[in-house]
Amino acid sequence: MILSVLFHNHVLQIIFTAILWILATVEAQGNVSVGDSLSANDKNLAWQSPSGDFAFGFHYISGEKDKFLLAIWYAKIPERTVVWFANRDNPVIGRESKVELAASGHLVLTDPSGKELWRSPSFTGDSEVSHAAMLDTGNFVIVSRNLTNIWESFKYPTDTILPEQELGVGGYLLSTLAETGSGKGKYQLRFSNGSFVLNQIDVFTGKPYEDYFDFGNGSRFVFNKSGHIQIPNSNGSLVEVAPINAVPKPDLNYYRATLDFYGVFTLYSYPRNPSGGGSWSVLWFRPRNICRRFVDIMATSGRATFGTNPCGYNSICEPINGRPNCTCPPGFSFLDDNNQYAGCKQDYASYPGDCNPDGSTTGEDRFEFKEMSFADFPFSDYGVLQPATELECRQSCLLDCSCAVAILQDPTLSQDGTGTCWKKKLPLSNGLFDRDGVDRTALFKVLKSDASRTKPARSNRSDENRNQVILILGVLLGTSAVFNFFSLAAIALIFFCLFRRRFHDITSVRSRRNLETNVQFFTYKDLEHATNGFKEEIGRGAFGTVYKGELPSGFEDHVAVKKLDKFIQDGEREFKTEVKVIGQTHHKNLVRLIGYCDEAEHRLLVYEFMENGSLSSFLFGVLRPSWQQRLHIASGIAKGLTYLHEECSKQIIHCDIKPQNILLDESFTAKISDFGLAKLLMNNKTRTQTGIRGTKGYVAPEWFRNTPVSVKVDVYSFGVMLLEIICCRRCVEVEMEEAAILTEWAFQCYSEGMIEKLVEHDEEAANDVGKLEMLLKVAIWCVQEVPMLRPSMRTVTMMLEGAVQVPNPPCPFLLDTV
Ligand SMILES: *[C@@H]1O[C@H](CO)[C@@H](O)[C@H](O)[C@H]1NC(C)=O
Ligand SMILES: *[C@@H]1O[C@H](CO)[C@@H](O)[C@H](O)[C@H]1NC(C)=O
Ligand SMILES: *[C@@H]1O[C@H](CO)[C@@H](O)[C@H](O)[C@H]1NC(C)=O
Ligand SMILES: *[C@@H]1O[C@H](CO)[C@@H](O)[C@H](O)[C@H]1NC(C)=O
Ligand SMILES: *[C@@H]1O[C@H](CO)[C@@H](O)[C@H](O)[C@H]1NC(C)=O
Ligand SMILES: *[C@@H]1O[C@H](CO)[C@@H](O)[C@H](O)[C@H]1NC(C)=O
Ligand SMILES: *[C@@H]1O[C@H](CO)[C@@H](O)[C@H](O)[C@H]1NC(C)=O
Ligand SMILES: *[C@@H]1O[C@H](CO)[C@@H](O)[C@H](O)[C@H]1NC(C)=O
């Protein structure tokens, strides 16, 4: 009996609570009437849209005690994403702050003392207000009695626009200053001189700098209901700003486009019904490389200066999925440890006494150089030495009090064979990693570590840390074994926890970017979509078929998707390993791998798309390419192979060098493709089981013999191809009778001193006998049947550049085979 009463009470209580809750919710979701108000104190109360997608209310600024913004956010997304702020520069302080729909038709925000902080402006003068409402589009409106909008938040965007919102001639977005918070930043999207552009502003006056990105001409910037961004042109037709396939599933996602605090305009989506936790994913963004953007404009226009990239001064910027990743160079550390975008400062402060009156440094022996590959600070040098050797470059920067870093172009690797030394002083601006700059090294002038103790200028925080470590070690070494055992156990535990957390962090990031390599993972569906169902075939090779595709995200407009049709069984791990190796290669003469797919039985690779197709169609096509172009191509291929053989983290033997595997970009720079794949298709490293890799005519003779296969097989194939590049003909042409086999014919012409025969009807080449003979000699060295006699690709590169003399080659053929 007692139990039953208790039970009843309990049930009643639940029902009562539920009714209260329903009432509260109804109130929150209905129209807002004149006199209704919200207070910052009601933590969970907000005015919601009918579907509950959006909420209007007080947004608590995390980390800031009792500071609030009047804002609109996604109510169903757990991670708070604010799309609009009323008082972005002027947060209210205090839980008694309140917003009210006043009878005058204005929303009025007041602080706890009743002071007015913000009030919605009115379009229509003093029309009589009926109500206000949070709409399902994310627009908050105040409606008059005749049902026109007195005010709407869509007309006053902050840094984000939503589907069904548009910017007109006077509308603009202004980024926030930092990742969190709402403060006004320095990037703007606005209408200027007939088009919608991105520009930086002078934060002190708000005045715009020259724009750094143009979305296109037109006077409206429309984000339509299905998530497409468009600009209507003068005749009214819509021009898509983002590629049409950037937006995958209109109804299943939320979309927003935000001008991010680092100056990139990004289209994001979030699944409406996430299974197992959702996250915002990037669909498209512009500019593609914010780190390079200002430098690129300066390079093409030669006029504008834009300050530095979003990483700030003395920093190095590298975009990851459009977003800059900022790092400090050697000898520098973050100005603000909690904000990588604030720039870096040198670890030691220089004294006025450091420099002599003539500009030389007073204590050059205190400094040393730390090298960093690929780092560069374009357009900010104050002195250039050319030609310069490495020694001259180091000396010059070391002795020069102003010099903070020197960029050295290695003479043996540069195009024209001369070295250059660019000297830069502080602050360093527009720092970036230029992965194509393989011939350059940045030399950072840093204080020697032992010099630091004599110079008090160095911050003494790190010394403190070191002292602590020494202290801990001292304690460990100086106490009993039992204590040591427990200490070690404790340390092991801490490491274990740290590692676990790290592991957890990594797995919980739902990023599709492979953290280690910058190579993106795609699902088979993504690629099916990108290639329009594998419709446009652009090539077919030993490894599979290549299709043209278009990625929705902002990386590249066009890509080449290679569908591998053969690969070793249970090679999943092998595939990943190889993709990683390929993904780590960066060279201007290699085709870049953008991503991959390994889903069930599918193995696909996504490469950058090459405008000018393969070398084979270029070389054996109708128009003979110019001699100079061919020279440039030959030396490019040699550099690419040198890199594969000697300079990347793991040696890569191509095994199938031939003109079909050399692609040409829009400026006819040669890029090697299909490298790193040979391993994938081999069952084993012993040749007996492999069969012969490569293509007839280009294959080195040791494949057929019992000698080990080495990088020299690529040298051989390169030699054959070099002959083809010289002669613009294929290595085997049966109808040419005694000249059918190119290697034999070329050596014959060479030994008989009739090399002009090789370039009949090619005046340009015939007039350049010196170069022609040099190339021919290099080629004959490369096709030596004895692998040991063939030069390395590095030597070949140097020979082609004229850096070393080419000796006369011996007969390439072994007697028993001729
Ligand atoms: C809000 O008020 C308007 C006008 O009074 C009315 O037409 C509309 O149905 C109301 N909406 C809701 C959700 O109550
Ligand atoms: C509603 O009232 C406003 C101002 O009172 C006026 O400008 C507007 O034209 C009216 N709209 C309609 C549809 O009557
Ligand atoms: C506006 O654009 C036109 C042509 O696109 C150009 O000639 C003119 O100088 C620009 N005006 C300004 C103020 O930038
Ligand atoms: C905008 O129009 C100008 C001429 O009015 C033209 O020169 C320019 O290329 C156009 N820009 C774009 C992005 O279409
Ligand atoms: C938005 O634009 C896309 C692409 O032009 C179009 O297919 C779609 O129908 C548009 N949606 C709406 C609601 O207008
Ligand atoms: C409108 O202009 C675009 C390019 O500006 C053109 O491609 C299109 O054909 C034009 N449409 C009409 C109806 O004139
Ligand atoms: C940012 O760059 C640094 C140094 O290059 C690297 O260690 C770090 O992993 C990068 N961050 C991300 C998120 O990739
Ligand atoms: C080192 O730290 C002490 C106290 O922490 C401070 O008084 C002193 O100025 C610091 N020295 C330098 C060179 O920063």
PDB file of C-alpha atoms in Angstrom, residues 411-601:
ATOM      1  CA  PRO A 411      74.402  25.565 -57.756  1.00  0.00           C
ATOM      2  CA  THR A 412      74.568  21.865 -58.611  1.00  0.00           C
ATOM      3  CA  LEU A 413      70.806  21.529 -58.568  1.00  0.00           C
ATOM      4  CA  SER A 414      69.636  24.828 -60.003  1.00  0.00           C
ATOM      5  CA  GLN A 415      68.396  25.185 -63.545  1.00  0.00           C
ATOM      6  CA  ASP A 416      71.171  27.479 -64.706  1.00  0.00           C
ATOM      7  CA  GLY A 417      73.987  25.997 -62.651  1.00  0.00           C
ATOM      8  CA  THR A 418      74.701  29.098 -60.609  1.00  0.00           C
ATOM      9  CA  GLY A 419      74.090  29.447 -56.906  1.00  0.00           C
ATOM     10  CA  THR A 420      72.137  32.301 -55.396  1.00  0.00           C
ATOM     11  CA  CYS A 421      71.991  33.553 -51.842  1.00  0.00           C
ATOM     12  CA  TRP A 422      69.026  35.612 -50.677  1.00  0.00           C
ATOM     13  CA  LYS A 423      69.556  37.356 -47.360  1.00  0.00           C
ATOM     14  CA  LYS A 424      66.589  38.254 -45.181  1.00  0.00           C
ATOM     15  CA  LYS A 425      66.210  40.277 -42.039  1.00  0.00           C
ATOM     16  CA  LEU A 426      63.550  40.498 -39.369  1.00  0.00           C
ATOM     17  CA  PRO A 427      60.656  40.462 -39.366  1.00  0.00           C
ATOM     18  CA  LEU A 428      60.443  37.584 -41.818  1.00  0.00           C
ATOM     19  CA  SER A 429      57.217  37.706 -43.751  1.00  0.00           C
ATOM     20  CA  ASN A 430      55.106  35.347 -45.839  1.00  0.00           C
ATOM     21  CA  GLY A 431      57.014  32.267 -44.692  1.00  0.00           C
ATOM     22  CA  LEU A 432      55.956  29.065 -46.371  1.00  0.00           C
ATOM     23  CA  PHE A 433      57.111  25.608 -47.337  1.00  0.00           C
ATOM     24  CA  ASP A 434      57.795  25.500 -51.032  1.00  0.00           C
ATOM     25  CA  ARG A 435      57.936  21.771 -51.691  1.00  0.00           C
ATOM     26  CA  ASP A 436      58.951  22.435 -55.289  1.00  0.00           C
ATOM     27  CA  GLY A 437      62.000  24.367 -54.192  1.00  0.00           C
ATOM     28  CA  VAL A 438      64.180  21.245 -54.014  1.00  0.00           C
ATOM     29  CA  ASP A 439      67.264  23.191 -54.950  1.00  0.00           C
ATOM     30  CA  ARG A 440      66.897  25.567 -52.009  1.00  0.00           C
ATOM     31  CA  THR A 441      67.773  25.383 -48.363  1.00  0.00           C
ATOM     32  CA  ALA A 442      67.009  27.913 -45.670  1.00  0.00           C
ATOM     33  CA  LEU A 443      69.924  28.612 -43.326  1.00  0.00           C
ATOM     34  CA  PHE A 444      68.689  30.068 -40.057  1.00  0.00           C
ATOM     35  CA  LYS A 445      71.264  31.948 -38.061  1.00  0.00           C
ATOM     36  CA  VAL A 446      70.788  30.890 -34.453  1.00  0.00           C
ATOM     37  CA  LEU A 447      72.716  31.360 -31.268  1.00  0.00           C
ATOM     38  CA  LYS A 448      74.916  28.358 -30.461  1.00  0.00           C
ATOM     39  CA  SER A 449      73.507  26.463 -27.524  1.00  0.00           C
ATOM     40  CA  ASP A 450      76.631  26.965 -25.401  1.00  0.00           C
ATOM     41  CA  ALA A 451      76.738  30.641 -26.293  1.00  0.00           C
ATOM     42  CA  SER A 452      73.399  31.104 -24.601  1.00  0.00           C
ATOM     43  CA  ARG A 453      74.843  30.824 -21.123  1.00  0.00           C
ATOM     44  CA  THR A 454      77.234  33.664 -21.601  1.00  0.00           C
ATOM     45  CA  LYS A 455      74.502  35.866 -22.981  1.00  0.00           C
ATOM     46  CA  PRO A 456      71.887  36.767 -20.405  1.00  0.00           C
ATOM     47  CA  ALA A 457      69.483  37.912 -23.092  1.00  0.00           C
ATOM     48  CA  ARG A 458      68.137  34.408 -23.554  1.00  0.00           C
ATOM     49  CA  SER A 459      64.904  33.731 -21.775  1.00  0.00           C
ATOM     50  CA  ASN A 460      65.657  31.766 -18.651  1.00  0.00           C
ATOM     51  CA  ARG A 461      62.507  29.705 -18.705  1.00  0.00           C
ATOM     52  CA  SER A 462      64.036  26.860 -20.666  1.00  0.00           C
ATOM     53  CA  ASP A 463      67.015  26.858 -18.315  1.00  0.00           C
ATOM     54  CA  GLU A 464      64.561  26.432 -15.510  1.00  0.00           C
ATOM     55  CA  ASN A 465      63.034  23.454 -17.262  1.00  0.00           C
ATOM     56  CA  ARG A 466      66.408  21.917 -17.782  1.00  0.00           C
ATOM     57  CA  ASN A 467      67.186  22.397 -14.103  1.00  0.00           C
ATOM     58  CA  GLN A 468      63.990  20.609 -13.233  1.00  0.00           C
ATOM     59  CA  VAL A 469      64.886  17.637 -15.379  1.00  0.00           C
ATOM     60  CA  ILE A 470      68.305  17.481 -13.775  1.00  0.00           C
ATOM     61  CA  LEU A 471      66.669  17.655 -10.387  1.00  0.00           C
ATOM     62  CA  ILE A 472      64.342  14.771 -11.133  1.00  0.00           C
ATOM     63  CA  LEU A 473      67.195  12.670 -12.451  1.00  0.00           C
ATOM     64  CA  GLY A 474      69.241  13.523  -9.391  1.00  0.00           C
ATOM     65  CA  VAL A 475      66.443  12.374  -7.130  1.00  0.00           C
ATOM     66  CA  LEU A 476      66.065   9.166  -9.090  1.00  0.00           C
ATOM     67  CA  LEU A 477      69.722   8.354  -9.003  1.00  0.00           C
ATOM     68  CA  GLY A 478      70.201   9.319  -5.403  1.00  0.00           C
ATOM     69  CA  THR A 479      67.474   7.333  -3.688  1.00  0.00           C
ATOM     70  CA  SER A 480      66.826   3.736  -2.830  1.00  0.00           C
ATOM     71  CA  ALA A 481      66.096   0.999  -5.322  1.00  0.00           C
ATOM     72  CA  VAL A 482      62.557   0.553  -4.060  1.00  0.00           C
ATOM     73  CA  PHE A 483      61.861   4.222  -4.502  1.00  0.00           C
ATOM     74  CA  ASN A 484      63.344   4.074  -7.952  1.00  0.00           C
ATOM     75  CA  PHE A 485      61.152   1.177  -8.856  1.00  0.00           C
ATOM     76  CA  PHE A 486      58.021   3.075  -7.883  1.00  0.00           C
ATOM     77  CA  SER A 487      59.206   6.229  -9.581  1.00  0.00           C
ATOM     78  CA  LEU A 488      59.854   4.382 -12.802  1.00  0.00           C
ATOM     79  CA  ALA A 489      56.494   2.676 -12.574  1.00  0.00           C
ATOM     80  CA  ALA A 490      54.834   6.055 -12.058  1.00  0.00           C
ATOM     81  CA  ILE A 491      56.654   7.549 -15.021  1.00  0.00           C
ATOM     82  CA  ALA A 492      55.722   4.562 -17.164  1.00  0.00           C
ATOM     83  CA  LEU A 493      52.115   5.028 -16.102  1.00  0.00           C
ATOM     84  CA  ILE A 494      52.188   8.697 -17.022  1.00  0.00           C
ATOM     85  CA  PHE A 495      53.659   7.872 -20.406  1.00  0.00           C
ATOM     86  CA  PHE A 496      51.062   5.196 -20.910  1.00  0.00           C
ATOM     87  CA  CYS A 497      48.271   7.642 -20.121  1.00  0.00           C
ATOM     88  CA  LEU A 498      49.741  10.310 -22.353  1.00  0.00           C
ATOM     89  CA  PHE A 499      50.064   7.841 -25.160  1.00  0.00           C
ATOM     90  CA  ARG A 500      46.568   6.578 -24.649  1.00  0.00           C
ATOM     91  CA  ARG A 501      45.215  10.086 -24.749  1.00  0.00           C
ATOM     92  CA  ARG A 502      47.131  10.812 -27.872  1.00  0.00           C
ATOM     93  CA  PHE A 503      45.858   7.655 -29.436  1.00  0.00           C
ATOM     94  CA  HIS A 504      42.362   8.539 -28.415  1.00  0.00           C
ATOM     95  CA  ASP A 505      42.731  12.047 -29.827  1.00  0.00           C
ATOM     96  CA  ILE A 506      43.843  10.680 -33.117  1.00  0.00           C
ATOM     97  CA  THR A 507      41.084   8.154 -33.445  1.00  0.00           C
ATOM     98  CA  SER A 508      38.420  10.590 -32.376  1.00  0.00           C
ATOM     99  CA  VAL A 509      39.367  13.122 -35.002  1.00  0.00           C
ATOM    100  CA  ARG A 510      37.012  12.346 -37.798  1.00  0.00           C
ATOM    101  CA  SER A 511      39.349  13.855 -40.299  1.00  0.00           C
ATOM    102  CA  ARG A 512      39.792  12.091 -43.556  1.00  0.00           C
ATOM    103  CA  ARG A 513      43.262  13.421 -44.026  1.00  0.00           C
ATOM    104  CA  ASN A 514      46.039  11.001 -43.418  1.00  0.00           C
ATOM    105  CA  LEU A 515      47.925  12.717 -40.634  1.00  0.00           C
ATOM    106  CA  GLU A 516      51.300  11.460 -41.611  1.00  0.00           C
ATOM    107  CA  THR A 517      51.464  12.223 -45.283  1.00  0.00           C
ATOM    108  CA  ASN A 518      49.034  14.908 -46.393  1.00  0.00           C
ATOM    109  CA  VAL A 519      47.457  12.305 -48.644  1.00  0.00           C
ATOM    110  CA  GLN A 520      43.716  12.285 -48.485  1.00  0.00           C
ATOM    111  CA  PHE A 521      41.601   9.203 -48.060  1.00  0.00           C
ATOM    112  CA  PHE A 522      38.610   8.851 -50.370  1.00  0.00           C
ATOM    113  CA  THR A 523      35.782   6.406 -50.329  1.00  0.00           C
ATOM    114  CA  TYR A 524      35.017   4.505 -53.493  1.00  0.00           C
ATOM    115  CA  LYS A 525      31.753   6.429 -53.686  1.00  0.00           C
ATOM    116  CA  ASP A 526      33.616   9.778 -53.574  1.00  0.00           C
ATOM    117  CA  LEU A 527      35.691   8.745 -56.546  1.00  0.00           C
ATOM    118  CA  GLU A 528      32.805   7.267 -58.437  1.00  0.00           C
ATOM    119  CA  HIS A 529      31.105  10.604 -57.982  1.00  0.00           C
ATOM    120  CA  ALA A 530      34.225  12.593 -58.891  1.00  0.00           C
ATOM    121  CA  THR A 531      34.730  10.719 -62.136  1.00  0.00           C
ATOM    122  CA  ASN A 532      31.063  10.698 -63.004  1.00  0.00           C
ATOM    123  CA  GLY A 533      30.948   6.903 -62.773  1.00  0.00           C
ATOM    124  CA  PHE A 534      34.398   6.391 -64.351  1.00  0.00           C
ATOM    125  CA  LYS A 535      33.189   7.891 -67.571  1.00  0.00           C
ATOM    126  CA  GLU A 536      36.098   9.713 -69.161  1.00  0.00           C
ATOM    127  CA  GLU A 537      39.060   7.412 -69.670  1.00  0.00           C
ATOM    128  CA  ILE A 538      42.292   9.281 -70.268  1.00  0.00           C
ATOM    129  CA  GLY A 539      44.829   6.514 -70.215  1.00  0.00           C
ATOM    130  CA  ARG A 540      45.500   2.845 -69.730  1.00  0.00           C
ATOM    131  CA  GLY A 541      48.712   1.273 -68.528  1.00  0.00           C
ATOM    132  CA  ALA A 542      50.298  -1.734 -66.944  1.00  0.00           C
ATOM    133  CA  PHE A 543      48.807  -0.842 -63.598  1.00  0.00           C
ATOM    134  CA  GLY A 544      45.285   0.020 -64.514  1.00  0.00           C
ATOM    135  CA  THR A 545      43.064   2.572 -66.137  1.00  0.00           C
ATOM    136  CA  VAL A 546      43.124   6.310 -65.582  1.00  0.00           C
ATOM    137  CA  TYR A 547      40.012   8.476 -65.518  1.00  0.00           C
ATOM    138  CA  LYS A 548      39.527  12.197 -65.461  1.00  0.00           C
ATOM    139  CA  GLY A 549      37.672  13.496 -62.441  1.00  0.00           C
ATOM    140  CA  GLU A 550      36.686  16.597 -60.558  1.00  0.00           C
ATOM    141  CA  LEU A 551      36.893  16.849 -56.787  1.00  0.00           C
ATOM    142  CA  PRO A 552      34.332  18.856 -54.890  1.00  0.00           C
ATOM    143  CA  SER A 553      36.801  20.134 -52.355  1.00  0.00           C
ATOM    144  CA  GLY A 554      39.106  22.966 -53.142  1.00  0.00           C
ATOM    145  CA  PHE A 555      42.309  21.095 -53.857  1.00  0.00           C
ATOM    146  CA  GLU A 556      42.297  20.852 -57.594  1.00  0.00           C
ATOM    147  CA  ASP A 557      39.691  21.393 -60.214  1.00  0.00           C
ATOM    148  CA  HIS A 558      40.671  18.300 -62.124  1.00  0.00           C
ATOM    149  CA  VAL A 559      42.330  15.127 -61.033  1.00  0.00           C
ATOM    150  CA  ALA A 560      43.425  11.871 -62.608  1.00  0.00           C
ATOM    151  CA  VAL A 561      42.008   8.827 -60.876  1.00  0.00           C
ATOM    152  CA  LYS A 562      43.941   5.630 -61.414  1.00  0.00           C
ATOM    153  CA  LYS A 563      42.076   2.401 -60.821  1.00  0.00           C
ATOM    154  CA  LEU A 564      44.590  -0.345 -60.136  1.00  0.00           C
ATOM    155  CA  ASP A 565      43.386  -3.611 -61.549  1.00  0.00           C
ATOM    156  CA  LYS A 566      46.155  -5.828 -60.252  1.00  0.00           C
ATOM    157  CA  PHE A 567      47.801  -5.796 -56.901  1.00  0.00           C
ATOM    158  CA  ILE A 568      49.246  -8.360 -54.626  1.00  0.00           C
ATOM    159  CA  GLN A 569      46.879 -10.417 -52.561  1.00  0.00           C
ATOM    160  CA  ASP A 570      46.463  -9.469 -48.920  1.00  0.00           C
ATOM    161  CA  GLY A 571      48.456  -6.411 -49.825  1.00  0.00           C
ATOM    162  CA  GLU A 572      46.426  -4.017 -47.780  1.00  0.00           C
ATOM    163  CA  ARG A 573      49.264  -3.098 -45.495  1.00  0.00           C
ATOM    164  CA  GLU A 574      51.702  -3.024 -48.344  1.00  0.00           C
ATOM    165  CA  PHE A 575      49.381  -0.691 -50.227  1.00  0.00           C
ATOM    166  CA  LYS A 576      49.167   1.713 -47.316  1.00  0.00           C
ATOM    167  CA  THR A 577      52.927   1.626 -46.836  1.00  0.00           C
ATOM    168  CA  GLU A 578      53.549   2.362 -50.471  1.00  0.00           C
ATOM    169  CA  VAL A 579      50.957   5.108 -50.592  1.00  0.00           C
ATOM    170  CA  LYS A 580      52.679   6.654 -47.625  1.00  0.00           C
ATOM    171  CA  VAL A 581      56.040   6.520 -49.361  1.00  0.00           C
ATOM    172  CA  ILE A 582      54.589   7.999 -52.529  1.00  0.00           C
ATOM    173  CA  GLY A 583      52.733  10.635 -50.524  1.00  0.00           C
ATOM    174  CA  GLN A 584      55.927  11.798 -48.919  1.00  0.00           C
ATOM    175  CA  THR A 585      57.573  12.596 -52.228  1.00  0.00           C
ATOM    176  CA  HIS A 586      57.583  16.221 -53.203  1.00  0.00           C
ATOM    177  CA  HIS A 587      59.415  17.256 -56.303  1.00  0.00           C
ATOM    178  CA  LYS A 588      58.518  19.481 -59.179  1.00  0.00           C
ATOM    179  CA  ASN A 589      59.309  16.694 -61.620  1.00  0.00           C
ATOM    180  CA  LEU A 590      57.040  14.131 -60.017  1.00  0.00           C
ATOM    181  CA  VAL A 591      53.292  13.880 -60.393  1.00  0.00           C
ATOM    182  CA  ARG A 592      51.779  14.637 -57.016  1.00  0.00           C
ATOM    183  CA  LEU A 593      49.608  12.087 -55.270  1.00  0.00           C
ATOM    184  CA  ILE A 594      46.536  13.753 -53.797  1.00  0.00           C
ATOM    185  CA  GLY A 595      44.749  10.809 -52.297  1.00  0.00           C
ATOM    186  CA  TYR A 596      43.865   7.168 -52.399  1.00  0.00           C
ATOM    187  CA  CYS A 597      41.120   4.700 -51.772  1.00  0.00           C
ATOM    188  CA  ASP A 598      41.463   1.202 -50.397  1.00  0.00           C
ATOM    189  CA  GLU A 599      38.013  -0.006 -49.709  1.00  0.00           C
ATOM    190  CA  ALA A 600      37.143  -3.695 -49.979  1.00  0.00           C
ATOM    191  CA  GLU A 601      38.582  -4.853 -53.286  1.00  0.00           C
TER     192      GLU A 601
END
